Amino acid sequence: MQLFRFANPDFLNLLLLIPVMILLFIINAIWRKRSLKKLGDSVLVNRLLPEMSGTRPVVKFLLLMIAFSASVIMLARPQFGSKIEEVKKQGVEVIIALDVSNSMLAEDIQPNRLTRAKQAIERLVDNLKNDKIGLIVFAGDAYTQIPITADYVSAKMFLSQSKGQQ
């Protein structure tokens, strides 16, 4: 969804100065014509002032108005794009420490402690929503098996790969 907005729309009020400036330009042009008429015949004045142009001030004024309008629009900071919303995401970060030492291969729980622990972790991963999970395995030394992630598929993949390495 594309949106258009101005970050500072209050600056657009400066565009109301354009009609005032146009009015002042017209009044100035009328005053200049009257002043030139006071000097004498318009044909003679035009010969005495060959560099004086009737269109140059109008073009200059139009360029000034375009520059002013562009500056005002720039100050208003037009913005295109998607709407940005802050979303508060609720969830927890779960770090599981799993003992993978030989003592976990004891079969006092069927099939063995390690397999049963992995099954419990898989059930936990299946029940997670909007949470993150990480896995640290240890057998003497600790190693990060799964860095903290919200990717449950890769977490289950790591668990299933380590099942064959009992």
PDB file of N, CA and C in Angstrom, residues 13-119:
ATOM      1  N   ASN A  13       1.638  26.194   4.353  1.00  0.00           N
ATOM      2  CA  ASN A  13       0.931  27.476   4.504  1.00  0.00           C
ATOM      3  C   ASN A  13       1.709  28.619   3.856  1.00  0.00           C
ATOM      4  N   LEU A  14       3.011  28.449   3.689  1.00  0.00           N
ATOM      5  CA  LEU A  14       3.814  29.488   3.034  1.00  0.00           C
ATOM      6  C   LEU A  14       3.414  29.672   1.565  1.00  0.00           C
ATOM      7  N   LEU A  15       2.772  28.668   0.980  1.00  0.00           N
ATOM      8  CA  LEU A  15       2.319  28.795  -0.414  1.00  0.00           C
ATOM      9  C   LEU A  15       1.246  29.875  -0.552  1.00  0.00           C
ATOM     10  N   LEU A  16       0.628  30.261   0.562  1.00  0.00           N
ATOM     11  CA  LEU A  16      -0.363  31.337   0.518  1.00  0.00           C
ATOM     12  C   LEU A  16       0.280  32.695   0.231  1.00  0.00           C
ATOM     13  N   LEU A  17       1.600  32.764   0.335  1.00  0.00           N
ATOM     14  CA  LEU A  17       2.311  34.000   0.015  1.00  0.00           C
ATOM     15  C   LEU A  17       2.408  34.232  -1.493  1.00  0.00           C
ATOM     16  N   ILE A  18       2.223  33.200  -2.292  1.00  0.00           N
ATOM     17  CA  ILE A  18       2.359  33.335  -3.751  1.00  0.00           C
ATOM     18  C   ILE A  18       1.371  34.353  -4.321  1.00  0.00           C
ATOM     19  N   PRO A  19       0.074  34.289  -3.983  1.00  0.00           N
ATOM     20  CA  PRO A  19      -0.826  35.327  -4.525  1.00  0.00           C
ATOM     21  C   PRO A  19      -0.429  36.730  -4.079  1.00  0.00           C
ATOM     22  N   VAL A  20       0.086  36.859  -2.863  1.00  0.00           N
ATOM     23  CA  VAL A  20       0.531  38.180  -2.387  1.00  0.00           C
ATOM     24  C   VAL A  20       1.711  38.650  -3.232  1.00  0.00           C
ATOM     25  N   MET A  21       2.657  37.762  -3.514  1.00  0.00           N
ATOM     26  CA  MET A  21       3.818  38.132  -4.331  1.00  0.00           C
ATOM     27  C   MET A  21       3.403  38.475  -5.761  1.00  0.00           C
ATOM     28  N   ILE A  22       2.424  37.771  -6.303  1.00  0.00           N
ATOM     29  CA  ILE A  22       1.922  38.078  -7.655  1.00  0.00           C
ATOM     30  C   ILE A  22       1.297  39.470  -7.668  1.00  0.00           C
ATOM     31  N   LEU A  23       0.514  39.760  -6.638  1.00  0.00           N
ATOM     32  CA  LEU A  23      -0.107  41.080  -6.541  1.00  0.00           C
ATOM     33  C   LEU A  23       0.957  42.173  -6.449  1.00  0.00           C
ATOM     34  N   LEU A  24       1.991  41.935  -5.630  1.00  0.00           N
ATOM     35  CA  LEU A  24       3.075  42.919  -5.519  1.00  0.00           C
ATOM     36  C   LEU A  24       3.811  43.088  -6.845  1.00  0.00           C
ATOM     37  N   PHE A  25       3.994  41.994  -7.595  1.00  0.00           N
ATOM     38  CA  PHE A  25       4.660  42.075  -8.901  1.00  0.00           C
ATOM     39  C   PHE A  25       3.826  42.912  -9.875  1.00  0.00           C
ATOM     40  N   ILE A  26       2.535  42.695  -9.873  1.00  0.00           N
ATOM     41  CA  ILE A  26       1.654  43.460 -10.774  1.00  0.00           C
ATOM     42  C   ILE A  26       1.659  44.948 -10.405  1.00  0.00           C
ATOM     43  N   ILE A  27       1.591  45.228  -9.112  1.00  0.00           N
ATOM     44  CA  ILE A  27       1.620  46.631  -8.663  1.00  0.00           C
ATOM     45  C   ILE A  27       2.948  47.283  -9.056  1.00  0.00           C
ATOM     46  N   ASN A  28       4.037  46.531  -8.914  1.00  0.00           N
ATOM     47  CA  ASN A  28       5.363  47.054  -9.288  1.00  0.00           C
ATOM     48  C   ASN A  28       5.444  47.309 -10.793  1.00  0.00           C
ATOM     49  N   ALA A  29       4.879  46.401 -11.593  1.00  0.00           N
ATOM     50  CA  ALA A  29       4.904  46.586 -13.051  1.00  0.00           C
ATOM     51  C   ALA A  29       4.109  47.823 -13.449  1.00  0.00           C
ATOM     52  N   ILE A  30       2.967  48.020 -12.825  1.00  0.00           N
ATOM     53  CA  ILE A  30       2.150  49.214 -13.120  1.00  0.00           C
ATOM     54  C   ILE A  30       2.901  50.481 -12.712  1.00  0.00           C
ATOM     55  N   TRP A  31       3.502  50.463 -11.545  1.00  0.00           N
ATOM     56  CA  TRP A  31       4.262  51.621 -11.060  1.00  0.00           C
ATOM     57  C   TRP A  31       5.432  51.940 -11.995  1.00  0.00           C
ATOM     58  N   ARG A  32       6.130  50.882 -12.511  1.00  0.00           N
ATOM     59  CA  ARG A  32       7.261  51.073 -13.422  1.00  0.00           C
ATOM     60  C   ARG A  32       6.786  51.702 -14.743  1.00  0.00           C
ATOM     61  N   LYS A  33       5.649  51.244 -15.268  1.00  0.00           N
ATOM     62  CA  LYS A  33       5.118  51.810 -16.517  1.00  0.00           C
ATOM     63  C   LYS A  33       4.767  53.290 -16.335  1.00  0.00           C
ATOM     64  N   ARG A  34       4.173  53.616 -15.224  1.00  0.00           N
ATOM     65  CA  ARG A  34       3.810  55.008 -14.955  1.00  0.00           C
ATOM     66  C   ARG A  34       5.066  55.872 -14.833  1.00  0.00           C
ATOM     67  N   SER A  35       6.092  55.320 -14.177  1.00  0.00           N
ATOM     68  CA  SER A  35       7.344  56.077 -14.024  1.00  0.00           C
ATOM     69  C   SER A  35       7.991  56.316 -15.380  1.00  0.00           C
ATOM     70  N   LEU A  36       7.973  55.317 -16.262  1.00  0.00           N
ATOM     71  CA  LEU A  36       8.549  55.480 -17.595  1.00  0.00           C
ATOM     72  C   LEU A  36       7.744  56.478 -18.429  1.00  0.00           C
ATOM     73  N   LYS A  37       6.427  56.512 -18.240  1.00  0.00           N
ATOM     74  CA  LYS A  37       5.596  57.475 -18.973  1.00  0.00           C
ATOM     75  C   LYS A  37       5.924  58.907 -18.557  1.00  0.00           C
ATOM     76  N   LYS A  38       6.313  59.065 -17.289  1.00  0.00           N
ATOM     77  CA  LYS A  38       6.658  60.404 -16.803  1.00  0.00           C
ATOM     78  C   LYS A  38       7.950  60.907 -17.448  1.00  0.00           C
ATOM     79  N   LEU A  39       8.815  59.952 -17.879  1.00  0.00           N
ATOM     80  CA  LEU A  39      10.075  60.350 -18.505  1.00  0.00           C
ATOM     81  C   LEU A  39       9.863  60.942 -19.896  1.00  0.00           C
ATOM     82  N   GLY A  40       8.811  60.492 -20.558  1.00  0.00           N
ATOM     83  CA  GLY A  40       8.569  61.021 -21.901  1.00  0.00           C
ATOM     84  C   GLY A  40       7.883  60.003 -22.776  1.00  0.00           C
ATOM     85  N   ASP A  41       8.003  60.238 -24.116  1.00  0.00           N
ATOM     86  CA  ASP A  41       7.377  59.389 -25.109  1.00  0.00           C
ATOM     87  C   ASP A  41       7.914  57.964 -24.991  1.00  0.00           C
ATOM     88  N   SER A  42       7.031  56.971 -25.051  1.00  0.00           N
ATOM     89  CA  SER A  42       7.436  55.574 -24.873  1.00  0.00           C
ATOM     90  C   SER A  42       8.381  55.114 -25.985  1.00  0.00           C
ATOM     91  N   VAL A  43       8.233  55.603 -27.219  1.00  0.00           N
ATOM     92  CA  VAL A  43       9.139  55.226 -28.309  1.00  0.00           C
ATOM     93  C   VAL A  43      10.536  55.754 -28.016  1.00  0.00           C
ATOM     94  N   LEU A  44      10.629  56.986 -27.562  1.00  0.00           N
ATOM     95  CA  LEU A  44      11.915  57.590 -27.240  1.00  0.00           C
ATOM     96  C   LEU A  44      12.574  56.891 -26.050  1.00  0.00           C
ATOM     97  N   VAL A  45      11.790  56.563 -25.036  1.00  0.00           N
ATOM     98  CA  VAL A  45      12.326  55.884 -23.847  1.00  0.00           C
ATOM     99  C   VAL A  45      12.846  54.495 -24.249  1.00  0.00           C
ATOM    100  N   ASN A  46      12.127  53.804 -25.134  1.00  0.00           N
ATOM    101  CA  ASN A  46      12.577  52.474 -25.585  1.00  0.00           C
ATOM    102  C   ASN A  46      13.887  52.566 -26.357  1.00  0.00           C
ATOM    103  N   ARG A  47      14.086  53.676 -27.119  1.00  0.00           N
ATOM    104  CA  ARG A  47      15.360  53.844 -27.838  1.00  0.00           C
ATOM    105  C   ARG A  47      16.490  54.166 -26.876  1.00  0.00           C
ATOM    106  N   LEU A  48      16.189  54.938 -25.841  1.00  0.00           N
ATOM    107  CA  LEU A  48      17.211  55.306 -24.860  1.00  0.00           C
ATOM    108  C   LEU A  48      17.584  54.132 -23.942  1.00  0.00           C
ATOM    109  N   LEU A  49      16.677  53.193 -23.739  1.00  0.00           N
ATOM    110  CA  LEU A  49      16.916  52.019 -22.869  1.00  0.00           C
ATOM    111  C   LEU A  49      16.755  50.735 -23.684  1.00  0.00           C
ATOM    112  N   PRO A  50      17.731  50.451 -24.603  1.00  0.00           N
ATOM    113  CA  PRO A  50      17.562  49.277 -25.474  1.00  0.00           C
ATOM    114  C   PRO A  50      17.658  47.949 -24.690  1.00  0.00           C
ATOM    115  N   GLU A  51      18.317  47.959 -23.541  1.00  0.00           N
ATOM    116  CA  GLU A  51      18.460  46.723 -22.757  1.00  0.00           C
ATOM    117  C   GLU A  51      17.216  46.397 -21.935  1.00  0.00           C
ATOM    118  N   MET A  52      16.293  47.343 -21.845  1.00  0.00           N
ATOM    119  CA  MET A  52      15.086  47.114 -21.062  1.00  0.00           C
ATOM    120  C   MET A  52      14.151  46.169 -21.815  1.00  0.00           C
ATOM    121  N   SER A  53      13.747  45.134 -21.122  1.00  0.00           N
ATOM    122  CA  SER A  53      12.893  44.125 -21.743  1.00  0.00           C
ATOM    123  C   SER A  53      11.583  44.032 -20.976  1.00  0.00           C
ATOM    124  N   GLY A  54      10.533  43.770 -21.688  1.00  0.00           N
ATOM    125  CA  GLY A  54       9.231  43.597 -21.043  1.00  0.00           C
ATOM    126  C   GLY A  54       9.001  42.168 -20.574  1.00  0.00           C
ATOM    127  N   THR A  55       9.656  41.215 -21.254  1.00  0.00           N
ATOM    128  CA  THR A  55       9.429  39.806 -20.899  1.00  0.00           C
ATOM    129  C   THR A  55      10.425  39.286 -19.869  1.00  0.00           C
ATOM    130  N   ARG A  56      11.615  39.863 -19.818  1.00  0.00           N
ATOM    131  CA  ARG A  56      12.647  39.372 -18.889  1.00  0.00           C
ATOM    132  C   ARG A  56      12.185  39.432 -17.425  1.00  0.00           C
ATOM    133  N   PRO A  57      11.595  40.511 -16.954  1.00  0.00           N
ATOM    134  CA  PRO A  57      11.128  40.520 -15.557  1.00  0.00           C
ATOM    135  C   PRO A  57      10.038  39.473 -15.279  1.00  0.00           C
ATOM    136  N   VAL A  58       9.190  39.233 -16.273  1.00  0.00           N
ATOM    137  CA  VAL A  58       8.130  38.230 -16.085  1.00  0.00           C
ATOM    138  C   VAL A  58       8.743  36.833 -15.965  1.00  0.00           C
ATOM    139  N   VAL A  59       9.700  36.525 -16.848  1.00  0.00           N
ATOM    140  CA  VAL A  59      10.353  35.218 -16.794  1.00  0.00           C
ATOM    141  C   VAL A  59      11.114  35.063 -15.479  1.00  0.00           C
ATOM    142  N   LYS A  60      11.793  36.132 -15.095  1.00  0.00           N
ATOM    143  CA  LYS A  60      12.546  36.103 -13.829  1.00  0.00           C
ATOM    144  C   LYS A  60      11.599  35.867 -12.650  1.00  0.00           C
ATOM    145  N   PHE A  61      10.451  36.541 -12.660  1.00  0.00           N
ATOM    146  CA  PHE A  61       9.478  36.368 -11.587  1.00  0.00           C
ATOM    147  C   PHE A  61       8.912  34.946 -11.572  1.00  0.00           C
ATOM    148  N   LEU A  62       8.612  34.396 -12.744  1.00  0.00           N
ATOM    149  CA  LEU A  62       8.089  33.020 -12.814  1.00  0.00           C
ATOM    150  C   LEU A  62       9.109  32.017 -12.265  1.00  0.00           C
ATOM    151  N   LEU A  63      10.383  32.202 -12.645  1.00  0.00           N
ATOM    152  CA  LEU A  63      11.422  31.309 -12.114  1.00  0.00           C
ATOM    153  C   LEU A  63      11.557  31.457 -10.602  1.00  0.00           C
ATOM    154  N   LEU A  64      11.420  32.667 -10.108  1.00  0.00           N
ATOM    155  CA  LEU A  64      11.475  32.911  -8.672  1.00  0.00           C
ATOM    156  C   LEU A  64      10.307  32.215  -7.965  1.00  0.00           C
ATOM    157  N   MET A  65       9.117  32.285  -8.546  1.00  0.00           N
ATOM    158  CA  MET A  65       7.941  31.628  -7.949  1.00  0.00           C
ATOM    159  C   MET A  65       8.082  30.095  -7.960  1.00  0.00           C
ATOM    160  N   ILE A  66       8.638  29.564  -9.039  1.00  0.00           N
ATOM    161  CA  ILE A  66       8.869  28.109  -9.105  1.00  0.00           C
ATOM    162  C   ILE A  66       9.879  27.697  -8.043  1.00  0.00           C
ATOM    163  N   ALA A  67      10.952  28.470  -7.890  1.00  0.00           N
ATOM    164  CA  ALA A  67      11.967  28.160  -6.878  1.00  0.00           C
ATOM    165  C   ALA A  67      11.376  28.266  -5.473  1.00  0.00           C
ATOM    166  N   PHE A  68      10.565  29.284  -5.243  1.00  0.00           N
ATOM    167  CA  PHE A  68       9.931  29.448  -3.931  1.00  0.00           C
ATOM    168  C   PHE A  68       9.000  28.278  -3.629  1.00  0.00           C
ATOM    169  N   SER A  69       8.186  27.908  -4.615  1.00  0.00           N
ATOM    170  CA  SER A  69       7.251  26.786  -4.426  1.00  0.00           C
ATOM    171  C   SER A  69       8.003  25.487  -4.155  1.00  0.00           C
ATOM    172  N   ALA A  70       9.058  25.249  -4.916  1.00  0.00           N
ATOM    173  CA  ALA A  70       9.847  24.024  -4.711  1.00  0.00           C
ATOM    174  C   ALA A  70      10.498  24.032  -3.330  1.00  0.00           C
ATOM    175  N   SER A  71      10.959  25.188  -2.879  1.00  0.00           N
ATOM    176  CA  SER A  71      11.572  25.277  -1.549  1.00  0.00           C
ATOM    177  C   SER A  71      10.560  24.994  -0.446  1.00  0.00           C
ATOM    178  N   VAL A  72       9.361  25.528  -0.607  1.00  0.00           N
ATOM    179  CA  VAL A  72       8.316  25.287   0.394  1.00  0.00           C
ATOM    180  C   VAL A  72       7.953  23.801   0.430  1.00  0.00           C
ATOM    181  N   ILE A  73       7.816  23.201  -0.740  1.00  0.00           N
ATOM    182  CA  ILE A  73       7.489  21.767  -0.788  1.00  0.00           C
ATOM    183  C   ILE A  73       8.625  20.952  -0.183  1.00  0.00           C
ATOM    184  N   MET A  74       9.864  21.377  -0.429  1.00  0.00           N
ATOM    185  CA  MET A  74      11.006  20.683   0.151  1.00  0.00           C
ATOM    186  C   MET A  74      10.977  20.783   1.683  1.00  0.00           C
ATOM    187  N   LEU A  75      10.641  21.955   2.205  1.00  0.00           N
ATOM    188  CA  LEU A  75      10.556  22.122   3.656  1.00  0.00           C
ATOM    189  C   LEU A  75       9.445  21.265   4.262  1.00  0.00           C
ATOM    190  N   ALA A  76       8.379  21.041   3.489  1.00  0.00           N
ATOM    191  CA  ALA A  76       7.270  20.216   3.977  1.00  0.00           C
ATOM    192  C   ALA A  76       7.623  18.732   3.983  1.00  0.00           C
ATOM    193  N   ARG A  77       8.715  18.357   3.308  1.00  0.00           N
ATOM    194  CA  ARG A  77       9.244  16.993   3.263  1.00  0.00           C
ATOM    195  C   ARG A  77       8.201  15.965   2.796  1.00  0.00           C
ATOM    196  N   PRO A  78       7.909  15.945   1.490  1.00  0.00           N
ATOM    197  CA  PRO A  78       6.984  14.924   0.987  1.00  0.00           C
ATOM    198  C   PRO A  78       7.594  13.536   1.146  1.00  0.00           C
ATOM    199  N   GLN A  79       6.754  12.577   1.478  1.00  0.00           N
ATOM    200  CA  GLN A  79       7.233  11.219   1.713  1.00  0.00           C
ATOM    201  C   GLN A  79       6.311  10.233   1.014  1.00  0.00           C
ATOM    202  N   PHE A  80       6.942   9.289   0.305  1.00  0.00           N
ATOM    203  CA  PHE A  80       6.227   8.207  -0.332  1.00  0.00           C
ATOM    204  C   PHE A  80       6.653   6.919   0.350  1.00  0.00           C
ATOM    205  N   GLY A  81       5.803   5.930   0.365  1.00  0.00           N
ATOM    206  CA  GLY A  81       6.224   4.641   0.890  1.00  0.00           C
ATOM    207  C   GLY A  81       5.142   3.973   1.696  1.00  0.00           C
ATOM    208  N   SER A  82       5.521   2.893   2.285  1.00  0.00           N
ATOM    209  CA  SER A  82       4.600   2.121   3.091  1.00  0.00           C
ATOM    210  C   SER A  82       4.499   2.724   4.481  1.00  0.00           C
ATOM    211  N   LYS A  83       3.404   2.438   5.096  1.00  0.00           N
ATOM    212  CA  LYS A  83       3.187   2.930   6.448  1.00  0.00           C
ATOM    213  C   LYS A  83       4.015   2.101   7.418  1.00  0.00           C
ATOM    214  N   ILE A  84       4.707   2.778   8.314  1.00  0.00           N
ATOM    215  CA  ILE A  84       5.533   2.096   9.298  1.00  0.00           C
ATOM    216  C   ILE A  84       4.766   2.067  10.618  1.00  0.00           C
ATOM    217  N   GLU A  85       4.621   0.883  11.149  1.00  0.00           N
ATOM    218  CA  GLU A  85       3.938   0.732  12.415  1.00  0.00           C
ATOM    219  C   GLU A  85       4.852   0.011  13.392  1.00  0.00           C
ATOM    220  N   GLU A  86       4.808   0.468  14.625  1.00  0.00           N
ATOM    221  CA  GLU A  86       5.544  -0.242  15.654  1.00  0.00           C
ATOM    222  C   GLU A  86       4.656  -1.362  16.171  1.00  0.00           C
ATOM    223  N   VAL A  87       5.199  -2.552  16.150  1.00  0.00           N
ATOM    224  CA  VAL A  87       4.463  -3.708  16.626  1.00  0.00           C
ATOM    225  C   VAL A  87       5.200  -4.266  17.827  1.00  0.00           C
ATOM    226  N   LYS A  88       4.494  -4.376  18.909  1.00  0.00           N
ATOM    227  CA  LYS A  88       5.104  -4.964  20.090  1.00  0.00           C
ATOM    228  C   LYS A  88       4.900  -6.467  20.017  1.00  0.00           C
ATOM    229  N   LYS A  89       5.997  -7.151  19.890  1.00  0.00           N
ATOM    230  CA  LYS A  89       5.947  -8.593  19.757  1.00  0.00           C
ATOM    231  C   LYS A  89       6.194  -9.207  21.127  1.00  0.00           C
ATOM    232  N   GLN A  90       5.260 -10.035  21.533  1.00  0.00           N
ATOM    233  CA  GLN A  90       5.411 -10.681  22.820  1.00  0.00           C
ATOM    234  C   GLN A  90       5.938 -12.086  22.600  1.00  0.00           C
ATOM    235  N   GLY A  91       6.782 -12.500  23.463  1.00  0.00           N
ATOM    236  CA  GLY A  91       7.346 -13.837  23.370  1.00  0.00           C
ATOM    237  C   GLY A  91       8.521 -13.947  24.314  1.00  0.00           C
ATOM    238  N   VAL A  92       9.022 -15.127  24.422  1.00  0.00           N
ATOM    239  CA  VAL A  92      10.151 -15.374  25.306  1.00  0.00           C
ATOM    240  C   VAL A  92      11.285 -15.965  24.499  1.00  0.00           C
ATOM    241  N   GLU A  93      12.457 -15.913  25.066  1.00  0.00           N
ATOM    242  CA  GLU A  93      13.618 -16.555  24.467  1.00  0.00           C
ATOM    243  C   GLU A  93      13.980 -17.739  25.350  1.00  0.00           C
ATOM    244  N   VAL A  94      13.957 -18.908  24.770  1.00  0.00           N
ATOM    245  CA  VAL A  94      14.208 -20.137  25.515  1.00  0.00           C
ATOM    246  C   VAL A  94      15.567 -20.684  25.089  1.00  0.00           C
ATOM    247  N   ILE A  95      16.441 -20.873  26.055  1.00  0.00           N
ATOM    248  CA  ILE A  95      17.737 -21.514  25.804  1.00  0.00           C
ATOM    249  C   ILE A  95      17.706 -22.852  26.532  1.00  0.00           C
ATOM    250  N   ILE A  96      17.947 -23.909  25.800  1.00  0.00           N
ATOM    251  CA  ILE A  96      17.936 -25.256  26.380  1.00  0.00           C
ATOM    252  C   ILE A  96      19.366 -25.763  26.448  1.00  0.00           C
ATOM    253  N   ALA A  97      19.744 -26.242  27.613  1.00  0.00           N
ATOM    254  CA  ALA A  97      21.051 -26.872  27.792  1.00  0.00           C
ATOM    255  C   ALA A  97      20.813 -28.379  27.826  1.00  0.00           C
ATOM    256  N   LEU A  98      21.410 -29.090  26.885  1.00  0.00           N
ATOM    257  CA  LEU A  98      21.189 -30.537  26.753  1.00  0.00           C
ATOM    258  C   LEU A  98      22.492 -31.282  26.999  1.00  0.00           C
ATOM    259  N   ASP A  99      22.437 -32.200  27.944  1.00  0.00           N
ATOM    260  CA  ASP A  99      23.591 -33.046  28.274  1.00  0.00           C
ATOM    261  C   ASP A  99      23.663 -34.155  27.228  1.00  0.00           C
ATOM    262  N   VAL A 100      24.765 -34.244  26.504  1.00  0.00           N
ATOM    263  CA  VAL A 100      24.926 -35.287  25.488  1.00  0.00           C
ATOM    264  C   VAL A 100      26.055 -36.249  25.871  1.00  0.00           C
ATOM    265  N   SER A 101      26.369 -36.299  27.160  1.00  0.00           N
ATOM    266  CA  SER A 101      27.437 -37.195  27.600  1.00  0.00           C
ATOM    267  C   SER A 101      26.955 -38.649  27.563  1.00  0.00           C
ATOM    268  N   ASN A 102      27.850 -39.573  27.766  1.00  0.00           N
ATOM    269  CA  ASN A 102      27.518 -40.998  27.715  1.00  0.00           C
ATOM    270  C   ASN A 102      26.509 -41.396  28.781  1.00  0.00           C
ATOM    271  N   SER A 103      26.435 -40.642  29.874  1.00  0.00           N
ATOM    272  CA  SER A 103      25.462 -40.984  30.916  1.00  0.00           C
ATOM    273  C   SER A 103      24.036 -40.839  30.418  1.00  0.00           C
ATOM    274  N   MET A 104      23.817 -40.024  29.377  1.00  0.00           N
ATOM    275  CA  MET A 104      22.477 -39.840  28.823  1.00  0.00           C
ATOM    276  C   MET A 104      22.040 -41.030  27.969  1.00  0.00           C
ATOM    277  N   LEU A 105      22.940 -41.958  27.705  1.00  0.00           N
ATOM    278  CA  LEU A 105      22.586 -43.149  26.923  1.00  0.00           C
ATOM    279  C   LEU A 105      22.050 -44.268  27.806  1.00  0.00           C
ATOM    280  N   ALA A 106      21.950 -44.007  29.103  1.00  0.00           N
ATOM    281  CA  ALA A 106      21.400 -45.018  30.012  1.00  0.00           C
ATOM    282  C   ALA A 106      19.957 -45.290  29.636  1.00  0.00           C
ATOM    283  N   GLU A 107      19.538 -46.547  29.738  1.00  0.00           N
ATOM    284  CA  GLU A 107      18.208 -46.947  29.288  1.00  0.00           C
ATOM    285  C   GLU A 107      17.256 -47.158  30.451  1.00  0.00           C
ATOM    286  N   ASP A 108      17.430 -46.401  31.538  1.00  0.00           N
ATOM    287  CA  ASP A 108      16.476 -46.483  32.622  1.00  0.00           C
ATOM    288  C   ASP A 108      15.126 -45.893  32.211  1.00  0.00           C
ATOM    289  N   ILE A 109      15.126 -45.026  31.215  1.00  0.00           N
ATOM    290  CA  ILE A 109      13.913 -44.514  30.564  1.00  0.00           C
ATOM    291  C   ILE A 109      13.995 -44.999  29.127  1.00  0.00           C
ATOM    292  N   GLN A 110      12.900 -45.540  28.616  1.00  0.00           N
ATOM    293  CA  GLN A 110      12.917 -46.107  27.268  1.00  0.00           C
ATOM    294  C   GLN A 110      12.673 -45.030  26.226  1.00  0.00           C
ATOM    295  N   PRO A 111      13.341 -44.957  25.119  1.00  0.00           N
ATOM    296  CA  PRO A 111      14.447 -45.806  24.683  1.00  0.00           C
ATOM    297  C   PRO A 111      15.743 -45.474  25.413  1.00  0.00           C
ATOM    298  N   ASN A 112      16.070 -44.171  25.633  1.00  0.00           N
ATOM    299  CA  ASN A 112      17.153 -43.778  26.531  1.00  0.00           C
ATOM    300  C   ASN A 112      16.945 -42.313  26.905  1.00  0.00           C
ATOM    301  N   ARG A 113      17.721 -41.811  27.836  1.00  0.00           N
ATOM    302  CA  ARG A 113      17.530 -40.453  28.353  1.00  0.00           C
ATOM    303  C   ARG A 113      17.701 -39.392  27.264  1.00  0.00           C
ATOM    304  N   LEU A 114      18.716 -39.549  26.409  1.00  0.00           N
ATOM    305  CA  LEU A 114      18.992 -38.562  25.370  1.00  0.00           C
ATOM    306  C   LEU A 114      17.855 -38.477  24.359  1.00  0.00           C
ATOM    307  N   THR A 115      17.374 -39.626  23.907  1.00  0.00           N
ATOM    308  CA  THR A 115      16.265 -39.642  22.940  1.00  0.00           C
ATOM    309  C   THR A 115      15.019 -39.041  23.557  1.00  0.00           C
ATOM    310  N   ARG A 116      14.747 -39.396  24.827  1.00  0.00           N
ATOM    311  CA  ARG A 116      13.572 -38.864  25.506  1.00  0.00           C
ATOM    312  C   ARG A 116      13.683 -37.345  25.678  1.00  0.00           C
ATOM    313  N   ALA A 117      14.883 -36.833  25.965  1.00  0.00           N
ATOM    314  CA  ALA A 117      15.094 -35.388  26.107  1.00  0.00           C
ATOM    315  C   ALA A 117      14.864 -34.683  24.773  1.00  0.00           C
ATOM    316  N   LYS A 118      15.340 -35.290  23.690  1.00  0.00           N
ATOM    317  CA  LYS A 118      15.138 -34.702  22.357  1.00  0.00           C
ATOM    318  C   LYS A 118      13.664 -34.687  21.989  1.00  0.00           C
ATOM    319  N   GLN A 119      12.926 -35.714  22.345  1.00  0.00           N
ATOM    320  CA  GLN A 119      11.483 -35.746  22.069  1.00  0.00           C
ATOM    321  C   GLN A 119      10.769 -34.638  22.841  1.00  0.00           C
TER     322      GLN A 119
END
